[in-house]
Short mmCIF file of C-alpha atoms in Angstrom, two decimals:
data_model
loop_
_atom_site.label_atom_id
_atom_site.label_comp_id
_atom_site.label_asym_id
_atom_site.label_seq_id
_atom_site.Cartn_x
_atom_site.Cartn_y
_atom_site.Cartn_z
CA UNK A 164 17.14 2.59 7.83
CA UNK A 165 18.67 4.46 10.76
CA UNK A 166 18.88 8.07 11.72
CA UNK A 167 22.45 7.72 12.11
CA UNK A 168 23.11 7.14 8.24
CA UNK A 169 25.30 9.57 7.24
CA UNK A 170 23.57 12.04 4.80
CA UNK A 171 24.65 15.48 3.90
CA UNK A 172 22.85 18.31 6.18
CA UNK A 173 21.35 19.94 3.21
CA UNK A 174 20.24 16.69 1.40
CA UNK A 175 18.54 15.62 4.76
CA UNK A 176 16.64 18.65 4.94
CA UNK A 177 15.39 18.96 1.48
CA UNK A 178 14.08 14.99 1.86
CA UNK A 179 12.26 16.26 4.78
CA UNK A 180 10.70 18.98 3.48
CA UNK A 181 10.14 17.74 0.10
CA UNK A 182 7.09 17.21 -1.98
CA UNK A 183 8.28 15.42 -5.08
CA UNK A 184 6.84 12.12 -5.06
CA UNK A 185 8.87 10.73 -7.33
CA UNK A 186 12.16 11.57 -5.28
CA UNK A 187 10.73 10.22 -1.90
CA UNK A 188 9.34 7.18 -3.33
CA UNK A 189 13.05 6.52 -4.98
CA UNK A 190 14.87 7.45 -1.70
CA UNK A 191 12.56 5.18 0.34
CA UNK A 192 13.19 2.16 -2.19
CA UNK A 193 17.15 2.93 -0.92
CA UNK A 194 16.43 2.47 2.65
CA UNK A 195 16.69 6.59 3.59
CA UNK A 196 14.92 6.51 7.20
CA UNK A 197 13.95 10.70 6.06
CA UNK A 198 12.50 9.33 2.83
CA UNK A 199 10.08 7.08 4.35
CA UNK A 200 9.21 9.49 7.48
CA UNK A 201 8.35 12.43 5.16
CA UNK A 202 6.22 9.88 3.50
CA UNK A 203 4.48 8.95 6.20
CA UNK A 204 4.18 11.94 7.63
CA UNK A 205 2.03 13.28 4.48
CA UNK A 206 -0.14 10.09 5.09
CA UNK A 207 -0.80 11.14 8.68
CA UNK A 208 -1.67 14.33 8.09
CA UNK A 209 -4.16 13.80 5.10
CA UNK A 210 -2.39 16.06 2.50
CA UNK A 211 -3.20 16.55 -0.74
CA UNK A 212 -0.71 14.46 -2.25
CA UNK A 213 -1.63 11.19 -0.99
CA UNK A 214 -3.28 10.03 -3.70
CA UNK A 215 -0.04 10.66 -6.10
CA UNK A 216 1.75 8.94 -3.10
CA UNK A 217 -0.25 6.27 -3.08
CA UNK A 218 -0.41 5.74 -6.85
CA UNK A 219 3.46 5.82 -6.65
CA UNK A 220 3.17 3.03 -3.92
CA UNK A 221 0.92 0.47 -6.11
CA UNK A 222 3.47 -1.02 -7.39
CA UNK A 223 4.77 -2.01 -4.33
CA UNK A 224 2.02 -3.62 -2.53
CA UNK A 225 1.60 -7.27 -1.14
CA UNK A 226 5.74 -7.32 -1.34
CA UNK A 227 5.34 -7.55 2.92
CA UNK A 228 4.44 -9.95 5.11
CA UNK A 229 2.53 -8.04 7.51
CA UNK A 230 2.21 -9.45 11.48
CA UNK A 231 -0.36 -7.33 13.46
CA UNK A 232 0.27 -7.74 17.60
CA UNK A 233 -2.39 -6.79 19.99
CA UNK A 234 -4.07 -7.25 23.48
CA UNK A 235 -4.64 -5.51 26.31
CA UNK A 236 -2.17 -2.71 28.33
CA UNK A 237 0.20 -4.77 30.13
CA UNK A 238 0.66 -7.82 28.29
CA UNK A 239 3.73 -6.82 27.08
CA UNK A 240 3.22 -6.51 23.40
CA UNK A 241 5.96 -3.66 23.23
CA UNK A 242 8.67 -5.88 24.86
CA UNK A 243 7.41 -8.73 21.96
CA UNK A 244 8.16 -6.69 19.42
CA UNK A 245 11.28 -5.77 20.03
CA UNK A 246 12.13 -9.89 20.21
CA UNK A 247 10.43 -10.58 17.12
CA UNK A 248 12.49 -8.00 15.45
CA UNK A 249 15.40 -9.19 16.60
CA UNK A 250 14.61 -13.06 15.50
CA UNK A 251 13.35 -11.66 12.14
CA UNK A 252 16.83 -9.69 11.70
CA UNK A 253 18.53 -12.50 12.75
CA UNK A 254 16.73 -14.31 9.69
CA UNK A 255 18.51 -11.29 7.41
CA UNK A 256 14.81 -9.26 7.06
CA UNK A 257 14.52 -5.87 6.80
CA UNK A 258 12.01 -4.90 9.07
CA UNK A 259 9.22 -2.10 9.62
CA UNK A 260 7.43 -1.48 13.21
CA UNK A 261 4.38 0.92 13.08
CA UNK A 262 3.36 1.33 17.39
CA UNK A 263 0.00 2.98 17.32
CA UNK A 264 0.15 4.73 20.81
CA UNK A 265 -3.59 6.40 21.99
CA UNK A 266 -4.33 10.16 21.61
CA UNK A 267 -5.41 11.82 24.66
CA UNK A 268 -9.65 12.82 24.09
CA UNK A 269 -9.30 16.05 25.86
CA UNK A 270 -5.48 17.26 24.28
CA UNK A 271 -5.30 15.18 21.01
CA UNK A 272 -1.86 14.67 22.10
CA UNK A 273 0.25 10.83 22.70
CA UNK A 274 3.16 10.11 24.55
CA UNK A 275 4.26 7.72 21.72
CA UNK A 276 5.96 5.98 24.39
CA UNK A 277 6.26 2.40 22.50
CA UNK A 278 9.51 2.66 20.73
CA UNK A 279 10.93 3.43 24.05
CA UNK A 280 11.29 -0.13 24.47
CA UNK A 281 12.90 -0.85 21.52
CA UNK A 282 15.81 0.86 21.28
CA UNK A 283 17.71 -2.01 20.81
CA UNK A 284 17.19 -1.69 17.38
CA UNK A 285 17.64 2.47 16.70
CA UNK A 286 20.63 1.85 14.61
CA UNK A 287 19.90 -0.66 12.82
CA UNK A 288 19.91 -0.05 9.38
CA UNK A 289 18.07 -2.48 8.64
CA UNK A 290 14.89 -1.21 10.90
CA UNK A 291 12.42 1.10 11.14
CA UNK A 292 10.10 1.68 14.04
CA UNK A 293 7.63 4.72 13.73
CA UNK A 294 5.50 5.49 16.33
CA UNK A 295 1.92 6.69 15.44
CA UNK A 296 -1.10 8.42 17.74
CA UNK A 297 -4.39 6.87 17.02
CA UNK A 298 -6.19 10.57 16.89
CA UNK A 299 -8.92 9.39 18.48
CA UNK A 300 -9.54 6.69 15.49
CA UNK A 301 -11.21 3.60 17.02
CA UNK A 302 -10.51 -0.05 16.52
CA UNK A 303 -6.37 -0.25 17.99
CA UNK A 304 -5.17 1.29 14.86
CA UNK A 305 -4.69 5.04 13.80
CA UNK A 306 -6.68 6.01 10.52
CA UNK A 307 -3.49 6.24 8.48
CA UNK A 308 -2.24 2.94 9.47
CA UNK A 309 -2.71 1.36 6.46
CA UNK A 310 -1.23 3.36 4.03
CA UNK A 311 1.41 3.66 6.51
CA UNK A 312 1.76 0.19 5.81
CA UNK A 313 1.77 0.44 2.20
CA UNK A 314 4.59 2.98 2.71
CA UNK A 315 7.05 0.68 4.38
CA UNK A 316 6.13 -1.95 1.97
CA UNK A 317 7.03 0.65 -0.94
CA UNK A 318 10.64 0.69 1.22
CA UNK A 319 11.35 -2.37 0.65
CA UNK A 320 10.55 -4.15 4.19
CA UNK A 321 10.36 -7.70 4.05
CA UNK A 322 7.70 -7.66 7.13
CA UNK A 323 5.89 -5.43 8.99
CA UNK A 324 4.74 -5.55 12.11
CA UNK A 325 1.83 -3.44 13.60
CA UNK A 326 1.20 -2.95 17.03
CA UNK A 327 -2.70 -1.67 18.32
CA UNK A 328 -2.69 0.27 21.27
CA UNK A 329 -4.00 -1.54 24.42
CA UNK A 330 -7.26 -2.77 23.16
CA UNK A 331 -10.66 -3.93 24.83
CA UNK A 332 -12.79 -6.74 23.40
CA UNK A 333 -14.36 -5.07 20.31
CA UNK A 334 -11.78 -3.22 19.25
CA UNK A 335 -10.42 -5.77 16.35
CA UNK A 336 -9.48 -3.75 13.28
CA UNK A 337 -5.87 -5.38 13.30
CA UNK A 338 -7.23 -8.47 12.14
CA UNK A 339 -8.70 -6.56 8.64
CA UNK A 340 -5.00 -5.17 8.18
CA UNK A 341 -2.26 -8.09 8.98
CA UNK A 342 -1.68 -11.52 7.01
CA UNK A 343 -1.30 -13.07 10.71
CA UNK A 344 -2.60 -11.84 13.91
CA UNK A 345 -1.44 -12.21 17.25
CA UNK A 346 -3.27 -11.62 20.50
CA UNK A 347 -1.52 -11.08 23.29
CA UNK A 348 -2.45 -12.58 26.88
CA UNK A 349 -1.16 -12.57 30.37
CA UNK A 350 -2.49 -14.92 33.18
CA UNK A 351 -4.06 -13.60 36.00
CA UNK A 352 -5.80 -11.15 33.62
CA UNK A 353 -9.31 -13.24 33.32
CA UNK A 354 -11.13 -16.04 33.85
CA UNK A 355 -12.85 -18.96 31.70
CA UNK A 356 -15.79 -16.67 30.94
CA UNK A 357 -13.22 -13.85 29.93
CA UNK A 358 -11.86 -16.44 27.74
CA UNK A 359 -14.84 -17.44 25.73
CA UNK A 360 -16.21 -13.75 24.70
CA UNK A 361 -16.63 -13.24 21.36
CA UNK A 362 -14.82 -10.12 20.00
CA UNK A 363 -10.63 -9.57 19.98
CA UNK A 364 -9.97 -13.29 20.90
CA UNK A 365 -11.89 -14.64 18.07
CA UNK A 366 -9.47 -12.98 15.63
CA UNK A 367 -6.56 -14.76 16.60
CA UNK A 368 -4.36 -16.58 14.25
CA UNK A 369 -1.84 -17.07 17.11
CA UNK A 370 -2.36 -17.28 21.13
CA UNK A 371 0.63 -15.70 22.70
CA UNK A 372 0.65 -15.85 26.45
CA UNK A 373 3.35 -14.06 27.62
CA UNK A 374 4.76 -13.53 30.92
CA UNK A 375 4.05 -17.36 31.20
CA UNK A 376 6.67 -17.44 34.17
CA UNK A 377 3.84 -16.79 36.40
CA UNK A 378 1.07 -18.31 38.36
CA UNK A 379 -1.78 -19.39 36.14
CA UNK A 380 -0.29 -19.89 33.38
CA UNK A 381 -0.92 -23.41 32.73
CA UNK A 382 -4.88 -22.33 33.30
CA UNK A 383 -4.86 -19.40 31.00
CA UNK A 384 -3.44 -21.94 28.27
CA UNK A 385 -6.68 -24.78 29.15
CA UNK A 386 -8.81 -21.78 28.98
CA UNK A 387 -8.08 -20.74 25.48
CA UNK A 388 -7.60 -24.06 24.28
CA UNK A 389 -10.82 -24.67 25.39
CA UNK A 390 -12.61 -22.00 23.69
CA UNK A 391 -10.71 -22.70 20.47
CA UNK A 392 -12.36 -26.26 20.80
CA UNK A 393 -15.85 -25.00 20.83
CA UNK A 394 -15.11 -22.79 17.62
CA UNK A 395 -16.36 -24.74 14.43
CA UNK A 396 -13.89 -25.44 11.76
CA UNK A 397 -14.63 -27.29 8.63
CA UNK A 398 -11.34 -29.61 6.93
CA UNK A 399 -8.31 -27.69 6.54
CA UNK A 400 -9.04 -24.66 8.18
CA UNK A 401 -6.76 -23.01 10.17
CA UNK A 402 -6.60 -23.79 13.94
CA UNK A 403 -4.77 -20.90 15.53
CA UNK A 404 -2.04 -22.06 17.71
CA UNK A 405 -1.02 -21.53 21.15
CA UNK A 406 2.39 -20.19 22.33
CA UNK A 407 3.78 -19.48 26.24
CA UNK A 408 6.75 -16.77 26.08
CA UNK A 409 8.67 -14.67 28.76
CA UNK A 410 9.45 -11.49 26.52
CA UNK A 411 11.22 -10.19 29.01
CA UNK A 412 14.11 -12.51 28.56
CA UNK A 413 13.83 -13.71 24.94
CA UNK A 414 11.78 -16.98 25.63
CA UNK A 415 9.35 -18.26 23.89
CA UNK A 416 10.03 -15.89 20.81
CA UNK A 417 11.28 -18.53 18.56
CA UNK A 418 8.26 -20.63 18.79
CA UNK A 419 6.28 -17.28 17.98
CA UNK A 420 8.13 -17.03 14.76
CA UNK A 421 7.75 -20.70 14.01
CA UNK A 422 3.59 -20.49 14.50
CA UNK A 423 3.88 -17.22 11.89
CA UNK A 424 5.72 -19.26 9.78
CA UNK A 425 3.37 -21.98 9.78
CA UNK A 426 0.20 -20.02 9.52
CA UNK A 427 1.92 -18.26 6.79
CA UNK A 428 2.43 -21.35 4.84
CA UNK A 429 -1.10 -22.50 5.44
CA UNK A 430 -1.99 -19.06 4.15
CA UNK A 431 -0.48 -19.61 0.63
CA UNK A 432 -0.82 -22.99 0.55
CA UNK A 433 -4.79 -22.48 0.70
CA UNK A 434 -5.22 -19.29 -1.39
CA UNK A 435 -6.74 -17.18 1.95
CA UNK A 436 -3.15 -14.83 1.52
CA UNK A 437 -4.50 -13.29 -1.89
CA UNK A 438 -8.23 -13.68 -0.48
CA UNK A 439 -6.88 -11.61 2.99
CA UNK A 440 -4.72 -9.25 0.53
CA UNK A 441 -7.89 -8.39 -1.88
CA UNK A 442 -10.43 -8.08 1.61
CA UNK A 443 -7.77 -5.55 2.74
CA UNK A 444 -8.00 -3.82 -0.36
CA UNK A 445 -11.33 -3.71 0.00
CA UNK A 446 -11.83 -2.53 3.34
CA UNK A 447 -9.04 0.33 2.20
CA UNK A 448 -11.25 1.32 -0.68
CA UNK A 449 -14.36 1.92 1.06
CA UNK A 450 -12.76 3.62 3.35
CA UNK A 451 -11.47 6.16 1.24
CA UNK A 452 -14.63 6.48 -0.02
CA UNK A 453 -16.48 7.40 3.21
CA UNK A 454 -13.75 9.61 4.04
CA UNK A 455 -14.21 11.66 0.99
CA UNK A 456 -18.60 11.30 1.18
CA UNK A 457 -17.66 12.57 4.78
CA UNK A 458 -15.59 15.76 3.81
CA UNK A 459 -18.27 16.20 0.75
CA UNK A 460 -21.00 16.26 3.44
CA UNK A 461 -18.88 18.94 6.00
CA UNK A 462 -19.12 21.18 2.84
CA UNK A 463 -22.91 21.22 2.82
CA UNK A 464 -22.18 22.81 6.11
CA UNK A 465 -21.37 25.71 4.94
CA UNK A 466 -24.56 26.44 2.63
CA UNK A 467 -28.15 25.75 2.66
CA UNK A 468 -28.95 22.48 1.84
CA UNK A 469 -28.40 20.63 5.34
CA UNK A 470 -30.04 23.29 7.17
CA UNK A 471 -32.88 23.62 4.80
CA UNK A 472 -33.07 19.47 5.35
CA UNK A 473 -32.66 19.50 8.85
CA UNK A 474 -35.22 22.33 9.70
CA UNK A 475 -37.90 20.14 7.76
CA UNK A 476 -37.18 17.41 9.68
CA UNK A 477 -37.07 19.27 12.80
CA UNK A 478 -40.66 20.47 12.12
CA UNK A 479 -41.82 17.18 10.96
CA UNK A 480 -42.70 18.22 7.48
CA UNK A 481 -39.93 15.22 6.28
CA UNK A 482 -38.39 12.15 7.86
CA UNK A 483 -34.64 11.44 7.92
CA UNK A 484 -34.60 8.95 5.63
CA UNK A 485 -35.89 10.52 3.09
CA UNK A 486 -33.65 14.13 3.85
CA UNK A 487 -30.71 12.21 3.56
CA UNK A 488 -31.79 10.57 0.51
CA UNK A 489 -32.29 13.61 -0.88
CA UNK A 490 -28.65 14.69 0.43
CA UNK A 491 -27.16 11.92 -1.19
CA UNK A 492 -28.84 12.96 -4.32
CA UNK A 493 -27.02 16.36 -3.90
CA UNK A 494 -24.11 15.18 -3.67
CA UNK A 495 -24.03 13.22 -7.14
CA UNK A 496 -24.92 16.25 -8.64
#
């Protein structure tokens, strides 16, 4: 899926300015890198033919194995990637990177500086990385990520892989997105305390601690094998797994791969992959829904009914509750 496929000027142009569904969908199942960015590009921006987009798409979905990578800035999740993508093309996948890189709050802009380090793999046909700015969308992920997903899916990737942007402790949407997750650590970068706080490393399917050619390692390892002791696990469920690597120089990535591998086959051996699949589904749904109860409410903006509500409760002569019952009641009608 590389730019440097040879495709006729004018055919390249049309497929990136196109908006017939039914051609992009049927380009993107052939691999054409312009198919699948126009594609995605309509999904970023929110335009009106998403939903035929994504009813094109439906077909396609669950088809990927998707790996979501995240952890603070530094770790090194970047320089993962690129290995993993290199092991999995080695296995003969076709693979799909989506970098979520953060938006600036006072701009709006992003460097989307990720794919920088993974230019090993620009012309490969066989890979596509797409950078994405997060738009000031909380959680590690942009808002579009998931259909983004369901895009390279629809292309005929055999796994995805989604990297957050350098997360803190709560920010754990990943985990509501990927089959597998992986959290990325480095030593040096906490202590037992840091290790036992609930939030991002409770998500974990796999422990990566990279850059394990440094001092501390071998405590940074006890420390989160400690706190996955005290987590309580009932027969048969899943206890994620620990890896050291040195990303930097390709070690350790095999034994990442194997720990996907076997959570994967734990996955499908105990039904959670179609339980994961339908809670992602889920999660998808409602929020579409909110999205379009938001835009629904921005209308009321523009006539009376909000102010009218929010002058009574201003002067006391209603509560909120009760005006935004009665805005919800609007908006059924």
């Amino acid at each position: 899926m590389s730019e440097a496929e040879h495709v006729p000027a004018a055919a390249a142009t049309s497929v990136r300015r196109s908006r017939d569904v039914p051609l992009l969908v049927e380009r993107a199942r052939t691999g054409d890198p312009r198919a699948v960015a126009r594609l995605i590009t309509l999904v970023e921006n929110g335009d009106a033919l998403l939903p035929a987009i994504a009813a094109a798409l439906a077909p396609y979905a669950g088809q990927a194995q998707v790996v979501g990578l995240t952890g603070s800035p530094g770790v090194g999740k970047s320089t993962t990637t690129n290995e993993l993508v290199r092991a999995l093309r080695a296995r003969g996948h076709r693979v799909g990177v989506l970098a979520v890189d953060p938006s600036s709050p006072f701009t709006g802009g992003a460097i989307l500086g990720d794919r920088v380090r993974m230019q090993d793999h620009a012309t490969d046909p066989g890979v596509y990385i797409r950078s994405m700015s997060s738009r000031g969308h909380l959680g590690g992920l942009a808002a579009a990520t998931p259909q983004a997903v369901r895009v390279l899916e629809g292309a005929g990737c055999d796994v995805v892989l989604v990297e957050t942007v350098g997360v803190g402790q709560a920010e754990v949407e990943v985990a509501s997105l990927a089959d597998t997750t992986l959290v990325l650590l480095a030593p040096g970068m906490g202590d037992a305390i840091q290790a036992v706080k609930a939030g991002i490393l409770e998500i974990a399917d796999v422990f990566v601690v990279n850059k394990a050619d440094r001092d501390g390692v071998d405590a940074t390892v006890r420390d989160i094998q400690g706190m996955i002791a005290l987590g309580e696990r009932g027969p048969g469920q899943w206890r994620p797994q620990v890896v050291r690597s040195v990303a930097a120089r390709g070690e350790g990535i095999d034994d990442i791969a194997a720990a996907i591998d076997k959570h994967r086959g734990w996955l499908v051996e105990h039904g959670e992959l179609r339980r994961r699949q339908e809670a992602r589904a889920a999660a998808e749904i409602e929020a579409i829904a909110l999205g379009i109860l938001r835009a629904r409410i921005g209308s009321l903006r523009d006539g009376t009914e909000l102010a009218t509500l929010a002058t009574k409760v201003a002067e006391g002569a209603t509560d909120p509750y009760t005006a935004a019952d009665e805005l919800l009641a609007q908006l059924a009608r």
